[in-house]
Every structure is written in C-alpha cells, then in structure tokens.
XYZ file of C-alpha atoms in Angstrom:
353
model
C -17.402 -23.363 64.821
C -20.100 -20.920 63.765
C -19.370 -17.334 64.772
C -22.412 -15.125 65.199
C -21.988 -11.370 65.092
C -23.170 -9.442 68.120
C -26.396 -7.377 68.273
C -24.189 -4.274 68.277
C -22.330 -5.384 65.159
C -25.603 -6.302 63.483
C -26.897 -2.729 64.054
C -24.004 -1.441 61.934
C -25.688 -2.879 58.823
C -28.731 -0.598 59.175
C -29.347 2.214 56.694
C -28.417 5.086 59.046
C -24.883 3.849 59.868
C -24.302 2.768 56.276
C -25.191 6.251 54.968
C -23.092 7.874 57.695
C -20.054 5.774 56.797
C -20.450 6.411 53.090
C -20.573 10.181 53.733
C -17.676 10.218 56.177
C -14.857 8.636 54.190
C -14.825 5.686 56.555
C -16.926 3.539 54.207
C -13.799 1.941 52.652
C -12.417 0.759 55.991
C -14.326 -2.540 56.002
C -13.624 -3.775 52.433
C -9.950 -2.765 52.684
C -9.668 -4.639 55.997
C -11.398 -7.683 54.479
C -8.998 -7.789 51.526
C -5.904 -7.583 53.739
C -7.297 -10.107 56.230
C -7.873 -12.612 53.437
C -4.250 -12.152 52.341
C -2.955 -13.083 55.819
C -1.150 -16.435 55.698
C -0.648 -17.129 59.384
C -1.694 -15.828 62.841
C 1.144 -13.318 63.032
C 0.265 -11.754 59.678
C -3.358 -11.591 60.824
C -2.245 -9.848 64.026
C -0.243 -7.282 62.065
C -3.203 -6.678 59.722
C -5.577 -6.117 62.642
C -3.123 -3.836 64.449
C -2.469 -1.630 61.431
C -6.121 -1.261 60.369
C -7.323 -0.638 63.949
C -4.599 1.892 64.597
C -5.389 3.654 61.287
C -9.059 3.928 62.283
C -8.119 5.680 65.506
C -5.572 7.961 63.867
C -7.966 9.013 61.096
C -10.816 9.625 63.537
C -8.626 11.642 65.878
C -7.460 14.023 63.142
C -9.704 16.809 64.276
C -8.691 19.604 61.904
C -11.622 18.720 59.637
C -14.476 20.817 61.013
C -17.110 19.414 63.318
C -15.889 16.503 65.428
C -18.021 13.433 64.774
C -17.400 10.331 66.859
C -19.870 8.118 64.909
C -17.794 6.988 61.900
C -15.172 5.461 64.176
C -17.828 3.667 66.143
C -19.678 2.153 63.196
C -16.556 1.356 61.184
C -15.077 -0.519 64.152
C -18.225 -2.653 64.433
C -18.082 -3.622 60.756
C -14.436 -4.611 61.151
C -15.242 -6.595 64.291
C -18.075 -8.435 62.522
C -15.770 -9.273 59.591
C -13.056 -10.526 61.939
C -15.539 -12.554 63.980
C -16.907 -14.372 60.929
C -13.606 -14.608 58.971
C -12.615 -18.052 57.735
C -8.806 -18.044 57.378
C -6.839 -20.446 55.227
C -4.907 -21.589 58.324
C -5.839 -22.911 61.741
C -6.965 -20.145 64.076
C -7.824 -21.102 67.632
C -10.717 -19.506 69.538
C -8.184 -17.926 71.829
C -6.308 -16.461 68.815
C -9.505 -15.028 67.383
C -10.444 -13.550 70.767
C -7.007 -12.012 70.967
C -7.383 -10.442 67.530
C -10.801 -9.034 68.450
C -9.340 -7.555 71.634
C -6.459 -6.022 69.673
C -8.962 -4.499 67.212
C -10.872 -2.950 70.143
C -7.914 -1.560 72.050
C -5.958 -0.264 69.041
C -8.985 1.463 67.487
C -9.990 3.068 70.814
C -6.659 4.735 71.577
C -6.055 2.375 74.493
C -2.809 0.931 73.081
C -1.534 4.511 72.631
C -2.081 5.758 76.166
C 1.670 6.163 76.553
C 3.655 9.360 76.943
C 7.056 10.545 75.786
C 9.687 10.922 78.530
C 10.706 14.305 79.875
C 10.527 16.090 83.238
C 8.985 19.203 81.722
C 6.001 17.285 80.360
C 2.668 17.254 82.155
C 0.718 14.151 81.163
C -3.080 14.140 81.022
C -5.351 11.187 80.195
C -8.935 11.879 79.093
C -11.500 9.186 78.154
C -14.934 9.225 76.533
C -17.586 6.697 75.522
C -19.197 5.241 72.394
C -22.701 6.344 71.368
C -25.449 4.379 73.137
C -29.267 3.896 73.205
C -29.000 3.389 69.473
C -32.270 1.505 69.140
C -33.994 4.777 70.074
C -31.785 6.929 67.842
C -29.354 5.136 65.483
C -27.943 8.490 64.349
C -26.969 9.648 67.844
C -23.474 10.724 68.794
C -21.721 10.973 72.153
C -20.084 14.319 72.976
C -17.645 12.536 75.326
C -16.359 10.383 72.479
C -16.107 13.486 70.316
C -14.167 15.230 73.097
C -11.710 12.316 73.267
C -11.119 12.603 69.524
C -10.802 16.372 69.764
C -8.314 16.314 72.627
C -6.031 13.472 71.559
C -2.520 14.770 71.020
C -3.387 18.266 72.259
C -0.254 20.082 73.477
C -0.393 23.326 75.386
C 1.877 25.341 77.681
C 1.296 25.320 81.449
C 3.726 27.678 83.143
C 7.238 26.304 82.578
C 5.889 22.935 81.482
C 4.111 21.518 78.472
C 0.879 19.518 78.832
C 0.351 16.523 76.566
C -3.076 14.921 76.305
C -3.719 11.282 75.380
C -7.225 9.938 75.062
C -9.296 6.771 74.630
C -12.939 5.903 73.956
C -14.643 3.135 75.952
C -17.385 0.735 74.857
C -20.856 0.878 76.426
C -20.759 -2.813 77.374
C -20.816 -4.330 80.835
C -18.807 -7.369 79.655
C -15.759 -5.271 78.745
C -15.778 -3.675 82.185
C -16.138 -7.140 83.763
C -13.103 -8.250 81.728
C -10.953 -5.476 83.197
C -10.704 -3.105 80.214
C -10.656 0.011 82.424
C -7.825 -1.394 84.516
C -5.933 -2.473 81.395
C -6.282 0.995 79.883
C -5.800 3.236 82.912
C -3.726 1.120 85.310
C -0.446 2.295 83.845
C -1.540 5.936 84.123
C -0.954 5.801 87.854
C 2.784 6.118 87.869
C 2.927 7.999 84.548
C 0.108 10.520 84.274
C -0.449 13.759 86.178
C -4.247 13.722 85.836
C -6.911 11.268 84.631
C -10.373 12.557 83.620
C -13.221 10.345 82.489
C -16.095 11.897 80.501
C -19.546 10.727 79.522
C -22.848 12.068 78.143
C -25.200 13.385 80.801
C -28.151 15.727 81.170
C -29.074 18.476 78.699
C -27.545 21.921 79.180
C -25.206 21.219 82.110
C -21.791 19.910 83.032
C -21.900 17.724 86.137
C -18.680 17.362 88.163
C -19.417 14.041 89.879
C -18.018 14.018 93.405
C -18.983 10.536 94.606
C -18.848 7.239 92.678
C -20.626 4.071 93.848
C -19.826 0.399 93.355
C -23.451 -0.446 92.510
C -24.814 -1.311 89.067
C -28.461 -0.420 88.662
C -29.539 -2.667 85.808
C -29.170 -0.346 82.796
C -29.135 -1.996 79.382
C -25.928 -1.710 77.358
C -25.208 -1.713 73.607
C -25.426 -5.567 73.515
C -28.871 -5.491 75.139
C -27.368 -6.807 78.404
C -28.351 -5.492 81.846
C -26.361 -5.887 85.068
C -27.488 -5.378 88.637
C -25.301 -5.698 91.724
C -21.796 -4.809 92.844
C -19.282 -4.099 90.109
C -16.368 -5.544 92.042
C -15.649 -8.028 94.828
C -16.624 -7.524 98.410
C -13.275 -6.000 99.432
C -13.879 -3.018 97.126
C -15.190 0.097 98.931
C -18.795 1.228 98.497
C -17.686 4.723 97.458
C -14.782 6.543 95.870
C -14.339 10.261 95.478
C -13.184 12.690 92.799
C -9.873 14.470 93.345
C -10.406 16.999 90.551
C -10.122 20.691 91.570
C -13.914 21.009 91.551
C -14.326 24.542 92.951
C -11.682 25.866 90.627
C -13.296 24.246 87.581
C -16.727 25.576 88.513
C -15.266 29.043 89.107
C -13.068 29.261 85.997
C -15.127 27.473 83.429
C -18.388 29.218 84.218
C -21.714 28.533 82.609
C -23.832 25.533 83.594
C -21.216 23.674 85.689
C -22.597 21.867 88.717
C -20.587 20.230 91.525
C -22.826 17.250 92.077
C -22.546 15.661 95.542
C -25.860 13.759 95.459
C -25.934 9.985 95.951
C -28.467 7.284 96.721
C -27.499 4.987 99.592
C -28.875 2.397 101.957
C -27.814 3.829 105.330
C -25.980 1.560 107.794
C -28.499 -0.655 109.579
C -31.348 0.296 107.210
C -32.998 -1.547 104.308
C -34.488 1.145 102.086
C -32.436 3.458 99.821
C -32.500 7.197 100.489
C -31.202 10.133 98.486
C -28.411 12.120 100.161
C -27.821 15.534 98.516
C -24.487 16.050 100.345
C -22.914 12.599 99.738
C -22.845 9.250 101.529
C -22.995 8.688 105.281
C -20.658 6.485 107.316
C -21.057 2.757 106.665
C -23.721 3.096 103.974
C -24.232 0.833 100.975
C -24.103 2.409 97.496
C -27.126 2.465 95.197
C -26.293 5.436 92.952
C -23.193 7.612 92.646
C -23.385 11.218 91.553
C -23.082 9.893 88.023
C -25.837 7.345 88.512
C -25.597 3.534 88.433
C -24.617 2.898 84.823
C -21.258 2.654 83.038
C -20.333 6.308 83.448
C -20.542 5.961 87.222
C -18.595 2.702 86.938
C -15.664 4.105 84.936
C -15.500 6.952 87.462
C -15.473 4.405 90.292
C -12.878 2.153 88.700
C -10.590 5.032 87.788
C -10.628 6.616 91.227
C -10.232 3.189 92.855
C -7.114 2.633 90.718
C -5.837 5.997 92.021
C -6.507 5.005 95.643
C -4.989 1.543 95.293
C -1.871 3.061 93.730
C -1.592 5.450 96.675
C -1.755 8.364 94.217
C -3.072 11.841 94.910
C -3.249 13.113 91.318
C -6.459 14.779 90.067
C -8.839 12.051 88.925
C -12.577 12.173 88.445
C -15.575 12.254 86.194
C -17.415 14.943 84.240
C -20.804 14.426 82.647
C -21.047 16.557 79.513
C -24.295 18.054 78.305
C -26.395 15.771 76.138
C -26.293 16.966 72.518
C -28.969 16.416 69.885
C -26.647 16.740 66.889
C -22.942 16.927 66.146
C -23.367 20.595 65.298
C -23.863 21.136 69.047
C -20.482 19.588 69.870
C -18.334 22.647 69.251
C -19.285 24.750 72.333
C -19.180 21.646 74.541
C -15.706 20.670 73.324
C -14.438 24.235 73.825
C -15.543 24.041 77.456
C -14.005 20.594 77.905
C -10.682 22.131 76.813
C -11.110 24.780 79.489
C -11.744 22.054 82.099
C -8.669 20.074 81.072
C -6.504 23.215 81.022
C -7.775 24.147 84.521
C -6.913 20.715 85.878
C -3.461 20.796 84.265
C -2.742 24.206 85.788
C -3.239 22.818 89.291
C -0.479 20.207 88.887
C 2.038 22.326 86.957
C-alpha cells in the first residue's frame, strides 16, 4: 500500500524548518532514526526503536537549562520522524494496524504523554501541565507556541510547598481535530484523576494578556487545524454537557500573579428556546446551547472542556482549568511569559498543599 505523508509532515521539508533543525542540534534526529529503523528485523524491534527515539526527542527538548526555551525543534523533528515511519518499507510484514500503532507510539512518547506518571509518596504534590504545538504555520512557518515552550520549561520542575514537594509533569498536544476525536486527551489525562492534585491546560491566546478561562463549551466552530481540516459541531455525544467550568483558584491567581491577568467569564450561547447566538459576558444561562467558551471554539477550548469533563466524571474536585498565554512574536519573548506561568503553577499548588 502507498503511504502518503500528511500536509503537516510535508511542511517540515520547507526551508524554514530545515534551517531551524540544522541550527538546533535536532537535525540528526531523522537520519539516526532512519538508520535504526532500517536495522529493525521484526515488529518488536521496530517498536523498541520508535519508543527509544521518540522518548529521546522529548527528553532532549525538555532539558531547559540551555537558554531560551524553543518548542519548535521538537515539533519539526517529530514530523520528519513521522513521515519516515509512515513511508518506511520494512524487510518484514508490517500490518496497517502495526504501523498505526508505531505512529501512535511515536506521537505519545515524543509528547511526554507516556511519561505523565508520578513517583509514589504521600508528601508529593502532583501537578500536570499541558501545552500545544505551533499552529497557523502557513502564515508563519517560523512561529512558536509559548504554551508548548512552557510545557518543556516546566517538565520535571520540583519545588517546595509547605511541608510537601510539588512535582510537575507535562505534555504537548497536537493541533489536530482527528487526535482529539480519537481520544488522545482522555488517554493522556484520564489517569491524572486519581493521581494528580491539579491539571492545567495551556494554549496561545491574545497578545499581552493571560486569560483564565472560566467556562468551556462543547461546540467546535470550524477552525482549520494543522492538517488543513475544519470541524463544526459538538465535540462529544449528546449526553455530554454544553458547558464545563474551571476549578482553578482564579481570584488568587489574578491577585498573586499580577500584570495582565484576566478572569474571562464571557461565552457565546444560544439561549434556551432561542435560535440566534448571543454573547454573555458573565457566563452561560440555564439550558443554553454552547457556541463559544471563554477560550473560543477551537482546540484550546476543547482541551479545557475535555479536561474539566474528565474531572467531573471522575467526581474529582481538584483544581483543573485552562490558561491562555500571551501570543509571542519570537522565542525571545518566551522568558517573561514562562516566569509568570511558573507563578501560576506555584499558586495553584499552594492551594492544595
């Protein structure tokens, strides 16, 4: 069978990502992966090869003691590895299901998802934080995503909170509707409810402000993802609620973190019995149908919705919610944003200590 690479993987062959990878030290990831993949003699060896290379990508990217945190090399290197794996012709029989499994392993292990586990210990306070890949790359192939950079910056962060020690584990999500349809959020975060003490999702938002999104809606508004795919309609089945709500300590974050932090309660809804959508600055009304959450109607709203729905379905009351980080124009602008994200995470941890 002929295996075409995706539009997202094809974009990784452009000059901008190629130059970025060559500069970053991640340029060798693809040829090294290709050599090891070609040495694999059976499906199990292939699986081990994919697991080790994907895990190494994540580990190398999350080593943040090397100056400015740049989320782009991880993103582009992963796409080159995925394209190689998708088009690889092994010397042995590889079923479509096996190849799909290897591609999924590559994604989850290089995104930190397989490592969202915590050491045991009653004195530990466990915090999960997630970010997103860069997106809208046709407009700006050199763009970064401060939420992805924050995830790399925070992974493995350990800090004291009273008598306890906070441990942070992070992951970076794709900007693709299909992965959300396939249950990637639930796969990644489902176990957190029962293990973690707080789960924060982050994404890139408006310039010059942090938005603490209070309400999340089930509605998808048709935004185009990194595969060029748009989705409109409900994200989940009819038994899912129209709205979910943040349980982060919003007032405390706004008070302690300072600066341009906004508690955003605005939504767009179709009121009960009505047909036209209206904007509600103070949140949804009883029986309304969602059209936009505080975080909009794209994947950032959806991860916020799915995460807080997981919390509610688990009967959990831990802090969970979404923060839109300021949009940055270059990775040099990441540092002050990431410093403030650390303040937000520390503030949340202090409330559960």
